[in-house]
Amino acid sequence: MNIDQQKIPQATAKRLPLYYRFLENLHASGKQRVSSTELSEAVKVDSATIRRDFSYFGALGKKGYGYNVHYLLSFFRKTLDQDEVTKVFLVGVGNLGTALLKYNFSKSDNTQIVSAFDVREDIIGQEISGVEIYHFDKVKEVKQNNDASVVILTVPAAVAQQTADKLVEAGINGILNFTPARLTVPEHIRVHHIDLSVELQTLVYFLKNYPLD
């Protein structure tokens, strides 16, 4: 099936890994088919949105039958390039960075942190969960030998922009930014911001002002 990825809304694209993870669990449990209602209850996305998301990829299911789990899983595995390993660098081996290294996407076979970077001499040369920590000055050199296109950024906010500048210079294409700083990067670089404090404040605000009962 020839799909123009540019026509897939970004909101839909962000939900695809969520669908894929649930389908993996269904397949592992031996379930052969699933309805949009069942998917909705599991991933907390309304069934109309799920049907609309799937419609961008053509006829993935049948009315009255639902969706074939194995077919959907295979389809989204190919769509999300799950058979291709994405190598990731981590920059900033503080508390959060260390936790991410210890996790290292253990539930994913296609994403792996391959190298970490910091500027503190006391941890340079050490390994955490098999990932060696290099001095950040060597990021360009390490990238030449162990190519990675994505960086997880967990440095202090005060140095986030200058760190991002050096990452762009080194040839990084995507940054998952865990710092509060909003980064300025060239148009061809994609940045996704994950500000944990903002997410927590948003949750508290919604709890106080938009009760579920």
mmCIF file of C-alpha atoms in Angstrom:
data_model
loop_
_atom_site.group_PDB
_atom_site.id
_atom_site.type_symbol
_atom_site.label_atom_id
_atom_site.label_comp_id
_atom_site.label_asym_id
_atom_site.label_seq_id
_atom_site.Cartn_x
_atom_site.Cartn_y
_atom_site.Cartn_z
ATOM 1 C CA MET A 1 0.000 0.000 0.000
ATOM 2 C CA ASN A 2 1.461 3.311 -1.100
ATOM 3 C CA ILE A 3 0.842 5.896 1.611
ATOM 4 C CA ASP A 4 1.728 9.567 1.396
ATOM 5 C CA GLN A 5 3.080 10.124 4.898
ATOM 6 C CA GLN A 6 2.844 13.887 4.423
ATOM 7 C CA LYS A 7 -0.954 13.587 4.376
ATOM 8 C CA ILE A 8 -1.086 11.863 7.764
ATOM 9 C CA PRO A 9 -1.948 14.473 10.453
ATOM 10 C CA GLN A 10 0.727 14.863 13.109
ATOM 11 C CA ALA A 11 -1.844 14.151 15.837
ATOM 12 C CA THR A 12 -2.545 10.791 14.187
ATOM 13 C CA ALA A 13 1.163 10.033 13.803
ATOM 14 C CA LYS A 14 1.708 10.638 17.521
ATOM 15 C CA ARG A 15 -0.940 8.034 18.381
ATOM 16 C CA LEU A 16 0.455 5.278 16.168
ATOM 17 C CA PRO A 17 3.073 4.043 18.678
ATOM 18 C CA LEU A 18 0.309 3.880 21.304
ATOM 19 C CA TYR A 19 -1.809 1.681 19.060
ATOM 20 C CA TYR A 20 1.212 -0.438 18.193
ATOM 21 C CA ARG A 21 2.105 -1.100 21.833
ATOM 22 C CA PHE A 22 -1.429 -2.253 22.645
ATOM 23 C CA LEU A 23 -1.554 -4.464 19.564
ATOM 24 C CA GLU A 24 1.697 -6.095 20.666
ATOM 25 C CA ASN A 25 0.085 -6.953 23.998
ATOM 26 C CA LEU A 26 -3.023 -8.321 22.273
ATOM 27 C CA HIS A 27 -0.969 -10.455 19.932
ATOM 28 C CA ALA A 28 1.102 -11.813 22.813
ATOM 29 C CA SER A 29 -2.095 -12.804 24.635
ATOM 30 C CA GLY A 30 -3.322 -14.737 21.590
ATOM 31 C CA LYS A 31 -6.193 -12.428 20.666
ATOM 32 C CA GLN A 32 -6.952 -12.553 16.951
ATOM 33 C CA ARG A 33 -9.269 -9.618 16.415
ATOM 34 C CA VAL A 34 -10.214 -6.392 18.134
ATOM 35 C CA SER A 35 -12.912 -3.755 17.718
ATOM 36 C CA SER A 36 -12.415 0.012 17.717
ATOM 37 C CA THR A 37 -14.415 0.083 20.969
ATOM 38 C CA GLU A 38 -11.979 -2.324 22.642
ATOM 39 C CA LEU A 39 -9.054 -0.281 21.362
ATOM 40 C CA SER A 40 -10.716 2.858 22.654
ATOM 41 C CA GLU A 41 -11.120 1.476 26.160
ATOM 42 C CA ALA A 42 -7.504 0.299 26.252
ATOM 43 C CA VAL A 43 -5.669 3.341 24.875
ATOM 44 C CA LYS A 44 -8.145 5.987 26.132
ATOM 45 C CA VAL A 45 -8.776 7.427 22.677
ATOM 46 C CA ASP A 46 -12.390 7.650 21.504
ATOM 47 C CA SER A 47 -13.399 5.045 18.922
ATOM 48 C CA ALA A 48 -14.340 7.649 16.293
ATOM 49 C CA THR A 49 -10.815 9.059 16.441
ATOM 50 C CA ILE A 50 -9.332 5.573 16.126
ATOM 51 C CA ARG A 51 -11.456 4.815 13.067
ATOM 52 C CA ARG A 52 -10.476 8.162 11.538
ATOM 53 C CA ASP A 53 -6.791 7.538 12.277
ATOM 54 C CA PHE A 54 -6.933 4.103 10.678
ATOM 55 C CA SER A 55 -8.851 5.434 7.654
ATOM 56 C CA TYR A 56 -5.777 7.374 6.535
ATOM 57 C CA PHE A 57 -4.129 4.022 5.831
ATOM 58 C CA GLY A 58 -6.985 2.517 3.814
ATOM 59 C CA ALA A 59 -9.262 -0.402 4.656
ATOM 60 C CA LEU A 60 -7.621 -1.906 7.721
ATOM 61 C CA GLY A 61 -10.772 -3.511 9.123
ATOM 62 C CA LYS A 62 -14.225 -4.795 8.226
ATOM 63 C CA LYS A 63 -17.555 -3.558 9.515
ATOM 64 C CA GLY A 64 -19.040 -6.056 11.941
ATOM 65 C CA TYR A 65 -15.704 -7.886 12.272
ATOM 66 C CA GLY A 66 -13.311 -5.302 13.602
ATOM 67 C CA TYR A 67 -9.583 -5.483 13.002
ATOM 68 C CA ASN A 68 -7.312 -8.459 12.536
ATOM 69 C CA VAL A 69 -4.691 -8.100 15.277
ATOM 70 C CA HIS A 70 -1.878 -9.849 13.399
ATOM 71 C CA TYR A 71 -2.500 -7.817 10.243
ATOM 72 C CA LEU A 72 -2.659 -4.512 12.125
ATOM 73 C CA LEU A 73 0.485 -5.336 14.078
ATOM 74 C CA SER A 74 2.387 -6.222 10.901
ATOM 75 C CA PHE A 75 1.089 -3.132 9.122
ATOM 76 C CA PHE A 76 2.054 -0.695 11.865
ATOM 77 C CA ARG A 77 5.388 -2.452 12.440
ATOM 78 C CA LYS A 78 6.257 -1.648 8.830
ATOM 79 C CA THR A 79 4.755 1.858 9.005
ATOM 80 C CA LEU A 80 6.736 2.699 12.163
ATOM 81 C CA ASP A 81 9.938 1.028 10.902
ATOM 82 C CA GLN A 82 9.973 -1.271 13.911
ATOM 83 C CA ASP A 83 12.392 -3.661 12.221
ATOM 84 C CA GLU A 84 15.021 -0.913 12.011
ATOM 85 C CA VAL A 85 17.013 -0.087 15.154
ATOM 86 C CA THR A 86 17.136 3.624 15.983
ATOM 87 C CA LYS A 87 20.363 4.543 17.745
ATOM 88 C CA VAL A 88 20.060 7.280 20.355
ATOM 89 C CA PHE A 89 22.548 9.439 22.252
ATOM 90 C CA LEU A 90 21.848 10.734 25.752
ATOM 91 C CA VAL A 91 23.397 14.049 26.817
ATOM 92 C CA GLY A 92 23.377 14.881 30.523
ATOM 93 C CA VAL A 93 23.977 12.001 32.932
ATOM 94 C CA GLY A 94 22.327 13.432 36.036
ATOM 95 C CA ASN A 95 19.545 11.788 38.000
ATOM 96 C CA LEU A 96 17.072 11.710 35.096
ATOM 97 C CA GLY A 97 19.711 10.785 32.557
ATOM 98 C CA THR A 98 20.942 7.943 34.742
ATOM 99 C CA ALA A 99 17.393 6.623 35.163
ATOM 100 C CA LEU A 100 16.861 6.664 31.391
ATOM 101 C CA LEU A 101 20.144 4.827 30.842
ATOM 102 C CA LYS A 102 19.127 2.130 33.314
ATOM 103 C CA TYR A 103 15.782 1.776 31.552
ATOM 104 C CA ASN A 104 17.307 2.108 28.058
ATOM 105 C CA PHE A 105 14.017 1.279 26.343
ATOM 106 C CA SER A 106 14.157 -2.258 27.678
ATOM 107 C CA LYS A 107 10.651 -2.914 26.358
ATOM 108 C CA SER A 108 11.567 -1.837 22.838
ATOM 109 C CA ASP A 109 13.703 -3.788 20.390
ATOM 110 C CA ASN A 110 14.054 -0.956 17.903
ATOM 111 C CA THR A 111 15.270 1.965 20.048
ATOM 112 C CA GLN A 112 18.541 1.883 21.946
ATOM 113 C CA ILE A 113 20.730 4.410 23.737
ATOM 114 C CA VAL A 114 24.185 3.592 22.418
ATOM 115 C CA SER A 115 26.318 6.367 23.968
ATOM 116 C CA ALA A 116 25.999 8.957 26.733
ATOM 117 C CA PHE A 117 27.735 12.292 27.238
ATOM 118 C CA ASP A 118 28.496 14.627 30.110
ATOM 119 C CA VAL A 119 31.140 17.160 31.127
ATOM 120 C CA ARG A 120 31.866 15.921 34.658
ATOM 121 C CA GLU A 121 35.294 14.297 34.704
ATOM 122 C CA ASP A 122 34.348 11.943 37.574
ATOM 123 C CA ILE A 123 31.911 9.970 35.424
ATOM 124 C CA ILE A 124 33.651 10.133 32.041
ATOM 125 C CA GLY A 125 34.697 6.630 30.989
ATOM 126 C CA GLN A 126 32.193 4.894 33.233
ATOM 127 C CA GLU A 127 29.392 2.651 31.989
ATOM 128 C CA ILE A 128 25.745 2.558 33.033
ATOM 129 C CA SER A 129 23.794 -0.495 31.865
ATOM 130 C CA GLY A 130 26.505 -1.138 29.298
ATOM 131 C CA VAL A 131 26.417 2.393 27.845
ATOM 132 C CA GLU A 132 29.749 4.224 27.965
ATOM 133 C CA ILE A 133 29.857 7.859 29.062
ATOM 134 C CA TYR A 134 31.996 10.178 26.954
ATOM 135 C CA HIS A 135 32.969 13.797 27.384
ATOM 136 C CA PHE A 136 30.539 15.965 25.445
ATOM 137 C CA ASP A 137 33.415 17.463 23.465
ATOM 138 C CA LYS A 138 33.684 14.089 21.704
ATOM 139 C CA VAL A 139 30.075 13.905 20.512
ATOM 140 C CA LYS A 140 30.932 14.623 16.877
ATOM 141 C CA GLU A 141 33.754 12.072 16.909
ATOM 142 C CA VAL A 142 31.599 9.387 18.537
ATOM 143 C CA LYS A 143 28.788 10.048 16.061
ATOM 144 C CA GLN A 144 31.118 9.333 13.164
ATOM 145 C CA ASN A 145 31.848 5.870 14.571
ATOM 146 C CA ASN A 146 28.434 5.030 16.068
ATOM 147 C CA ASP A 147 25.901 6.960 14.071
ATOM 148 C CA ALA A 148 22.811 8.196 15.895
ATOM 149 C CA SER A 149 20.165 10.571 14.587
ATOM 150 C CA VAL A 150 18.344 11.317 17.839
ATOM 151 C CA VAL A 151 19.445 12.765 21.189
ATOM 152 C CA ILE A 152 17.746 12.698 24.570
ATOM 153 C CA LEU A 153 18.670 15.998 26.226
ATOM 154 C CA THR A 154 18.693 16.071 30.049
ATOM 155 C CA VAL A 155 21.199 18.836 30.773
ATOM 156 C CA PRO A 156 20.571 21.881 33.029
ATOM 157 C CA ALA A 157 18.334 24.467 31.347
ATOM 158 C CA ALA A 158 21.073 27.112 31.464
ATOM 159 C CA VAL A 159 23.242 25.159 29.015
ATOM 160 C CA ALA A 160 20.484 23.562 26.929
ATOM 161 C CA GLN A 161 20.702 25.954 23.967
ATOM 162 C CA GLN A 162 24.485 25.855 23.605
ATOM 163 C CA THR A 163 24.360 22.076 23.930
ATOM 164 C CA ALA A 164 21.698 21.891 21.218
ATOM 165 C CA ASP A 165 23.835 24.105 18.957
ATOM 166 C CA LYS A 166 26.731 21.659 19.236
ATOM 167 C CA LEU A 167 24.425 18.700 18.598
ATOM 168 C CA VAL A 168 23.136 20.316 15.411
ATOM 169 C CA GLU A 169 26.730 20.950 14.356
ATOM 170 C CA ALA A 170 27.502 17.279 15.004
ATOM 171 C CA GLY A 171 24.730 16.227 12.621
ATOM 172 C CA ILE A 172 21.886 15.275 14.958
ATOM 173 C CA ASN A 173 18.416 15.399 13.337
ATOM 174 C CA GLY A 174 16.086 15.093 16.339
ATOM 175 C CA ILE A 175 16.130 16.145 19.986
ATOM 176 C CA LEU A 176 13.880 14.859 22.757
ATOM 177 C CA ASN A 177 14.212 17.801 25.135
ATOM 178 C CA PHE A 178 13.587 17.118 28.820
ATOM 179 C CA THR A 179 14.784 20.582 29.859
ATOM 180 C CA PRO A 180 12.455 23.556 30.519
ATOM 181 C CA ALA A 181 14.306 25.571 27.856
ATOM 182 C CA ARG A 182 12.650 26.134 24.485
ATOM 183 C CA LEU A 183 15.345 25.471 21.936
ATOM 184 C CA THR A 184 16.025 27.443 18.781
ATOM 185 C CA VAL A 185 17.192 25.114 16.012
ATOM 186 C CA PRO A 186 17.306 25.119 12.190
ATOM 187 C CA GLU A 187 14.104 24.200 10.371
ATOM 188 C CA HIS A 188 15.365 20.747 9.397
ATOM 189 C CA ILE A 189 15.833 19.730 13.065
ATOM 190 C CA ARG A 190 12.842 18.307 14.901
ATOM 191 C CA VAL A 191 12.508 18.967 18.640
ATOM 192 C CA HIS A 192 9.949 17.404 20.974
ATOM 193 C CA HIS A 193 9.672 19.036 24.384
ATOM 194 C CA ILE A 194 8.858 17.045 27.513
ATOM 195 C CA ASP A 195 8.638 19.402 30.481
ATOM 196 C CA LEU A 196 7.743 17.264 33.490
ATOM 197 C CA SER A 197 7.013 20.250 35.753
ATOM 198 C CA VAL A 198 4.579 21.723 33.226
ATOM 199 C CA GLU A 199 2.846 18.365 32.798
ATOM 200 C CA LEU A 200 2.486 18.042 36.571
ATOM 201 C CA GLN A 201 1.126 21.575 36.914
ATOM 202 C CA THR A 202 -1.331 20.887 34.107
ATOM 203 C CA LEU A 203 -2.504 17.705 35.819
ATOM 204 C CA VAL A 204 -3.039 19.517 39.134
ATOM 205 C CA TYR A 205 -4.921 22.337 37.390
ATOM 206 C CA PHE A 206 -7.236 19.887 35.635
ATOM 207 C CA LEU A 207 -7.847 17.967 38.855
ATOM 208 C CA LYS A 208 -8.932 21.184 40.587
ATOM 209 C CA ASN A 209 -10.925 22.755 37.763
ATOM 210 C CA TYR A 210 -12.216 19.911 35.622
ATOM 211 C CA PRO A 211 -13.383 17.146 37.994
ATOM 212 C CA LEU A 212 -14.266 13.868 36.331
ATOM 213 C CA ASP A 213 -17.311 13.216 38.522
#
